[in-house]
Coordinates of C-alpha atoms in Angstrom, one line a residue:
M1040 CA -48.2 27.5 -2.2
N1041 CA -46.5 30.3 -0.1
D1042 CA -47.3 28.3 3.0
C1043 CA -45.5 25.3 1.5
F1044 CA -42.4 27.4 0.7
R1045 CA -42.4 28.8 4.3
I1046 CA -42.4 25.2 5.7
L1047 CA -39.9 23.7 3.2
V1048 CA -37.2 26.4 3.1
P1049 CA -36.2 26.0 6.9
I1050 CA -36.2 22.2 6.5
I1051 CA -34.0 22.3 3.5
T1052 CA -31.7 24.8 5.0
C1053 CA -31.2 22.7 8.2
W1054 CA -30.5 19.6 6.1
L1055 CA -27.8 21.5 4.0
L1056 CA -26.2 22.8 7.1
N1057 CA -26.1 19.4 8.7
N1058 CA -24.7 17.7 5.6
A1059 CA -22.4 20.5 4.4
E1060 CA -19.3 18.5 5.4
A1061 CA -20.3 15.6 3.2
V1062 CA -21.0 17.9 0.2
N1063 CA -18.0 20.2 0.6
P1064 CA -15.4 18.6 2.9
S1065 CA -13.0 20.7 4.8
P1066 CA -9.2 20.7 3.9
N1067 CA -8.5 18.2 6.7
F1068 CA -11.6 16.1 6.1
S1069 CA -11.3 12.6 7.3
P1070 CA -13.6 10.0 5.7
S1071 CA -13.3 7.6 8.7
A1072 CA -14.0 10.3 11.3
Y1073 CA -17.0 11.4 9.3
S1074 CA -18.3 7.9 9.1
H1075 CA -17.9 7.3 12.9
R1076 CA -19.8 10.5 13.7
H1077 CA -22.7 9.8 11.4
E1078 CA -23.0 6.1 12.1
A1079 CA -22.9 6.3 15.9
G1080 CA -25.9 4.7 17.5
G1081 CA -26.8 2.7 14.4
T1082 CA -28.4 -0.7 14.5
G1083 CA -27.8 -3.9 12.6
N1084 CA -24.9 -6.3 12.3
N1085 CA -21.9 -5.1 14.4
H1086 CA -19.3 -5.7 11.7
L1087 CA -21.2 -3.4 9.3
Q1088 CA -21.0 -0.6 11.9
E1089 CA -17.2 -0.9 12.3
E1090 CA -14.5 0.9 10.2
I1091 CA -13.0 -1.2 7.5
D1092 CA -9.4 -1.7 8.6
L1093 CA -6.3 -2.5 6.5
G1094 CA -4.6 -4.4 9.4
T1095 CA -1.9 -5.5 7.0
T1096 CA 1.7 -6.1 6.2
L1097 CA 3.6 -3.8 3.8
V1098 CA 7.1 -4.4 2.6
A1099 CA 9.4 -2.3 0.3
I1100 CA 13.0 -3.5 -0.6
K1101 CA 15.5 -1.6 -2.7
Y1102 CA 17.6 -3.3 -5.3
A1103 CA 20.2 -2.3 -7.8
G1104 CA 17.7 -1.2 -10.5
G1105 CA 14.7 -0.1 -8.5
V1106 CA 12.3 -1.2 -5.8
V1107 CA 10.1 -4.2 -5.0
V1108 CA 7.0 -3.6 -2.9
G1109 CA 4.5 -6.1 -1.6
A1110 CA 1.4 -6.5 0.5
D1111 CA -1.1 -9.0 1.6
T1112 CA -4.8 -8.7 0.5
R1113 CA -6.9 -9.1 3.6
T1114 CA -9.1 -6.3 5.0
S1115 CA -11.2 -6.7 8.1
A1116 CA -13.9 -4.9 10.2
G1117 CA -13.1 -6.1 13.8
G1118 CA -13.0 -9.8 13.7
Y1119 CA -14.9 -10.0 10.4
V1120 CA -12.9 -10.5 7.2
S1121 CA -14.6 -8.0 4.8
N1122 CA -12.4 -8.7 1.7
K1123 CA -9.9 -11.5 1.1
F1124 CA -8.5 -10.1 -2.1
A1125 CA -8.2 -6.4 -1.7
Y1126 CA -5.7 -4.1 -3.4
K1127 CA -3.5 -2.3 -0.9
I1128 CA -0.9 -0.9 -3.4
N1129 CA -2.1 2.0 -5.6
P1130 CA -0.1 3.3 -8.6
I1131 CA 0.1 7.1 -8.4
F1132 CA 1.9 7.7 -11.7
R1133 CA 3.5 5.6 -14.4
P1134 CA 6.2 6.4 -17.0
D1135 CA 5.4 8.4 -20.0
F1136 CA 6.4 6.7 -23.2
E1137 CA 6.6 8.2 -26.7
D1138 CA 6.8 6.3 -29.9
P1139 CA 10.1 7.1 -31.6
T1140 CA 9.9 8.6 -35.1
E1141 CA 12.8 6.6 -36.5
V1142 CA 14.0 3.5 -34.7
D1143 CA 16.4 0.9 -36.1
E1144 CA 15.2 -2.7 -35.8
S1145 CA 18.2 -3.5 -33.5
D1146 CA 17.4 -0.6 -31.1
E1147 CA 16.4 -1.7 -27.6
P1148 CA 14.1 -0.7 -26.1
S1149 CA 11.7 -0.1 -29.0
R1150 CA 10.1 2.9 -27.3
I1151 CA 11.5 6.1 -25.8
S1152 CA 10.7 7.2 -22.3
S1153 CA 10.1 10.9 -21.8
S1154 CA 9.9 10.3 -18.0
S1155 CA 10.7 6.9 -16.5
S1156 CA 9.6 7.8 -13.0
S1157 CA 7.0 5.4 -11.4
C1158 CA 5.4 5.7 -8.0
V1159 CA 3.1 3.5 -5.9
L1160 CA 1.4 4.1 -2.5
C1161 CA 1.2 1.2 0.0
R1162 CA -1.7 1.7 2.4
S1163 CA -2.3 0.5 5.9
G1164 CA -4.9 1.8 8.5
S1165 CA -8.4 2.9 7.6
A1166 CA -9.5 1.8 4.2
A1167 CA -11.6 5.0 3.8
D1168 CA -8.8 7.4 4.8
T1169 CA -6.1 5.7 2.7
Q1170 CA -8.3 5.3 -0.4
W1171 CA -9.1 9.0 -0.2
L1172 CA -5.4 10.0 0.2
A1173 CA -4.3 7.8 -2.7
G1174 CA -7.0 9.2 -5.0
L1175 CA -6.2 12.7 -4.0
A1176 CA -2.5 12.2 -4.7
K1177 CA -3.1 10.5 -8.1
Q1178 CA -5.5 13.3 -9.2
R1179 CA -3.0 16.0 -8.1
F1180 CA 0.0 14.7 -10.0
Q1181 CA -2.0 13.8 -13.1
M1182 CA -3.3 17.3 -13.3
R1183 CA 0.1 18.8 -12.8
K1184 CA 1.5 16.7 -15.7
L1185 CA -1.4 18.0 -17.9
E1186 CA -1.0 21.6 -16.9
R1187 CA 2.8 21.7 -17.1
P1188 CA 4.2 20.0 -20.2
G1189 CA 7.5 18.3 -19.5
Y1190 CA 6.8 18.2 -15.8
R1191 CA 8.4 15.2 -14.1
P1192 CA 7.1 14.3 -10.6
S1193 CA 9.4 12.8 -8.1
I1194 CA 8.8 10.3 -5.3
S1195 CA 9.9 12.7 -2.7
E1196 CA 7.3 15.2 -4.0
V1197 CA 4.5 12.7 -3.6
A1198 CA 5.6 11.8 -0.1
H1199 CA 5.8 15.4 1.1
F1200 CA 2.3 16.0 -0.4
L1201 CA 0.9 13.1 1.5
R1202 CA 2.5 14.3 4.7
Y1203 CA 1.1 17.8 4.2
Q1204 CA -2.4 16.4 3.7
M1205 CA -2.1 14.3 6.9
R1206 CA -0.9 17.3 9.0
Q1207 CA -3.4 19.9 7.8
G1208 CA -5.0 21.6 10.7
G1209 CA -1.9 21.8 12.8
G1210 CA -3.0 19.4 15.5
E1211 CA -3.3 15.6 15.7
S1212 CA -3.8 14.0 12.3
Q1213 CA -7.4 13.0 11.7
F1214 CA -6.3 10.3 9.3
Q1215 CA -5.9 6.7 10.5
A1216 CA -3.2 5.9 8.0
S1217 CA 0.4 4.5 7.8
L1218 CA 1.8 4.8 4.3
I1219 CA 4.8 3.7 2.3
C1220 CA 5.5 5.8 -0.8
A1221 CA 8.0 4.0 -3.1
G1222 CA 9.1 4.0 -6.7
Y1223 CA 11.7 4.6 -9.3
D1224 CA 12.9 8.2 -9.7
S1225 CA 14.3 9.3 -13.0
V1226 CA 16.0 12.3 -11.3
T1227 CA 18.1 10.2 -9.1
N1228 CA 18.1 7.2 -11.5
G1229 CA 17.3 4.8 -8.7
G1230 CA 14.7 3.5 -6.3
Q1231 CA 13.4 5.6 -3.4
I1232 CA 11.3 4.6 -0.3
F1233 CA 9.6 7.0 2.0
G1234 CA 7.5 6.2 5.1
V1235 CA 4.7 8.3 6.5
T1236 CA 3.6 7.6 10.0
P1237 CA 0.0 8.0 11.4
G1238 CA 1.2 11.2 13.1
G1239 CA 2.5 12.7 9.9
S1240 CA 6.2 12.1 10.3
L1241 CA 8.1 11.6 7.1
W1242 CA 11.4 9.7 6.6
E1243 CA 13.4 8.2 3.8
E1244 CA 14.7 4.7 4.1
D1245 CA 18.1 3.6 2.6
N1246 CA 17.4 -0.1 2.1
F1247 CA 13.9 -1.3 3.2
C1248 CA 10.7 -0.3 5.0
V1249 CA 8.0 -2.4 6.6
S1250 CA 4.6 -1.2 8.0
G1251 CA 1.3 -2.5 9.2
S1252 CA 0.3 -4.9 11.9
G1253 CA 2.6 -7.6 10.7
S1254 CA 5.7 -5.4 10.6
T1255 CA 6.7 -6.3 14.2
I1256 CA 6.9 -9.9 13.2
L1257 CA 9.3 -9.2 10.4
L1258 CA 11.7 -6.7 11.9
G1259 CA 13.8 -9.3 13.7
Y1260 CA 14.0 -11.5 10.6
L1261 CA 15.0 -8.6 8.5
D1262 CA 17.7 -7.5 11.0
D1263 CA 19.1 -11.1 10.8
A1264 CA 18.8 -11.5 7.0
L1265 CA 20.4 -8.1 6.3
Q1266 CA 22.9 -8.0 9.2
T1267 CA 25.8 -8.2 6.7
A1268 CA 24.4 -5.4 4.5
K1269 CA 26.6 -2.4 4.0
Q1270 CA 25.8 1.1 2.8
N1271 CA 26.1 -0.3 -0.8
F1272 CA 23.4 -2.9 -0.1
A1273 CA 20.8 -1.4 -2.4
S1274 CA 23.3 -1.1 -5.3
E1275 CA 24.3 -4.8 -5.1
Y1276 CA 21.0 -6.5 -4.3
T1277 CA 19.5 -8.1 -7.5
E1278 CA 15.9 -8.0 -8.6
E1279 CA 15.5 -11.7 -8.1
C1280 CA 16.8 -11.6 -4.6
A1281 CA 14.5 -8.6 -3.7
I1282 CA 11.4 -10.4 -5.1
A1283 CA 12.3 -13.6 -3.2
L1284 CA 12.9 -11.7 0.1
V1285 CA 9.6 -9.7 -0.2
T1286 CA 7.6 -12.8 -0.9
K1287 CA 9.1 -14.7 2.0
L1288 CA 8.5 -11.8 4.4
L1289 CA 4.8 -11.7 3.4
R1290 CA 4.5 -15.5 3.7
L1291 CA 5.9 -15.3 7.2
S1292 CA 3.5 -12.5 8.2
I1293 CA 0.5 -14.2 6.8
A1294 CA 1.3 -17.3 8.7
R1295 CA 1.5 -15.4 12.1
D1296 CA -0.4 -12.1 11.9
G1297 CA -4.1 -12.5 12.3
S1298 CA -4.8 -9.3 10.4
S1299 CA -2.8 -10.3 7.4
G1300 CA -3.9 -12.9 4.9
G1301 CA -5.1 -13.7 1.4
L1302 CA -2.6 -13.4 -1.5
V1303 CA 0.9 -11.9 -1.9
R1304 CA 0.7 -9.0 -4.3
L1305 CA 4.0 -7.6 -5.6
Y1306 CA 5.0 -4.6 -7.7
V1307 CA 8.5 -4.6 -9.4
I1308 CA 9.3 -0.9 -10.1
N1309 CA 12.2 0.1 -12.3
R1310 CA 13.0 2.4 -15.3
N1311 CA 10.8 0.2 -17.5
G1312 CA 7.7 0.9 -15.4
L1313 CA 5.5 -1.2 -13.1
E1314 CA 5.2 -5.0 -13.2
E1315 CA 2.5 -6.5 -11.0
R1316 CA 2.7 -10.1 -9.7
T1317 CA 0.4 -12.1 -7.6
V1318 CA 1.6 -15.2 -5.7
Y1319 CA -0.4 -17.6 -3.6
P1320 CA 1.5 -17.5 -0.3
F1321 CA 1.9 -21.3 0.2
M1322 CA 2.1 -22.5 -3.3
D1323 CA 4.9 -24.7 -4.6
T1324 CA 6.9 -22.1 -6.5
S1325 CA 9.0 -24.7 -8.2
T1326 CA 6.2 -25.4 -10.6
S1327 CA 5.2 -21.7 -11.2
T1328 CA 6.5 -18.7 -13.0
A1329 CA 7.0 -16.9 -9.6
P1330 CA 10.5 -16.6 -8.2
S1331 CA 11.5 -19.6 -6.1
V1332 CA 11.6 -18.9 -2.4
E1333 CA 13.6 -20.9 0.1
G1334 CA 11.4 -23.4 1.8
A1335 CA 8.3 -22.6 -0.3
G1336 CA 8.1 -26.1 -1.8
E1337 CA 8.8 -28.1 1.4
K1338 CA 6.0 -30.2 2.8
T1339 CA 5.7 -30.7 6.5
T1340 CA 3.3 -33.0 8.4
H1341 CA 2.2 -32.2 11.9
T1342 CA -0.8 -32.4 14.1
D1343 CA -2.2 -30.5 17.1
L1344 CA -1.0 -33.4 19.3
E1345 CA 2.7 -33.1 18.2
G1346 CA 4.9 -33.1 21.3
F1347 CA 2.2 -34.7 23.5
A1348 CA 1.7 -38.3 24.5
K1349 CA 0.0 -40.5 22.0
P1350 CA -3.8 -40.8 22.5
V1351 CA -5.1 -44.0 24.0
S1352 CA -6.2 -46.5 21.3
G1353 CA -9.9 -46.4 20.8
C1354 CA -10.3 -42.7 21.5

C-alpha cells in the first residue's frame, strides 16, 4: 500500500500543477489562449481545432428614449459555420420593478420601477473570451445589487469594469474581444453607448457605434445617412427610425460580409426595460409585425449572366 502511495502522489502532484490554470485561473485568464495552448498539435477535423470566432456585425443607435442595438447570429471556425443562430447580445442587468401598494386603476404604468437602468453587452471576437467576460460582468453586478440594497449600477460602470478586465496584467490584452456596452441609464435618464476595443481602449459614443468584421461596410453608409445629424440627433431620433436603421444596416452587412449571417436580432432598450426582436433579414416586412424597412419588400430578378451577352441557343 505504501508503495502505491509513493507512486501515485508524484503523479497526482504533477497533474495538479499542469492543470492549475484550468482549476484556478489567473486574474488575466484568457479562455481562448488557454484553449490554443492545450489543443496545439491535436488531430481530427480542422474546424474542430480552430477557435470559435464571432466574426460579426454589431450596431448600436441612440434615439430620444433610449438605445436600439442589433447583431447578426452567425459564428464560425475558420471557413466552417459553427452556429447559424447564436446570441451575440447578452443582458447584464434589467430594471428592478416593485408592485405598488396602492395603485389607482387609471395609473400608468401599473408597476413602479425602483431602478429603470438596463444594460446589454454586444460581443465580437473570440466566443470563449467574450462569453467569459459577459458572464463575469453579469455575476459581478448581480452580486453588488444583492450586497448593497438600493444600489443602482450605471452603463459607464459596466464599461469601465470590462475595460479593467481586458487590461489586467499591464501588457497587451490576452482577450480577443471587441465589445459594445449599451443601455438605458436611470442616472442620466437616457441611452448610453460605450465601445471597448481589443486593446482595452474605452470611449463613449454620442450617437452610434458599429463593431465587428462587417462594420467597415457600414461606416460609409452611416456617414451618408446621418450627414445632416446635429448634436441633438439622439434627442430627436424616434424609436421607429432607430429600429428601421439598425435593421437595414444589418441586412446590408449580411449581404456583403462573409462572416455575418443568419438572423437579425434586436434589443430595444428604454426606461421600460428590454424588448427583444428577431427579424429574418430578407423577409417582406410589409406582412410582418417588424418595422418596415426601405426596400425590404422589393423583389429583384437577376442572373449571374446579367450584363453579359446572351448565351447561344441550345447551350
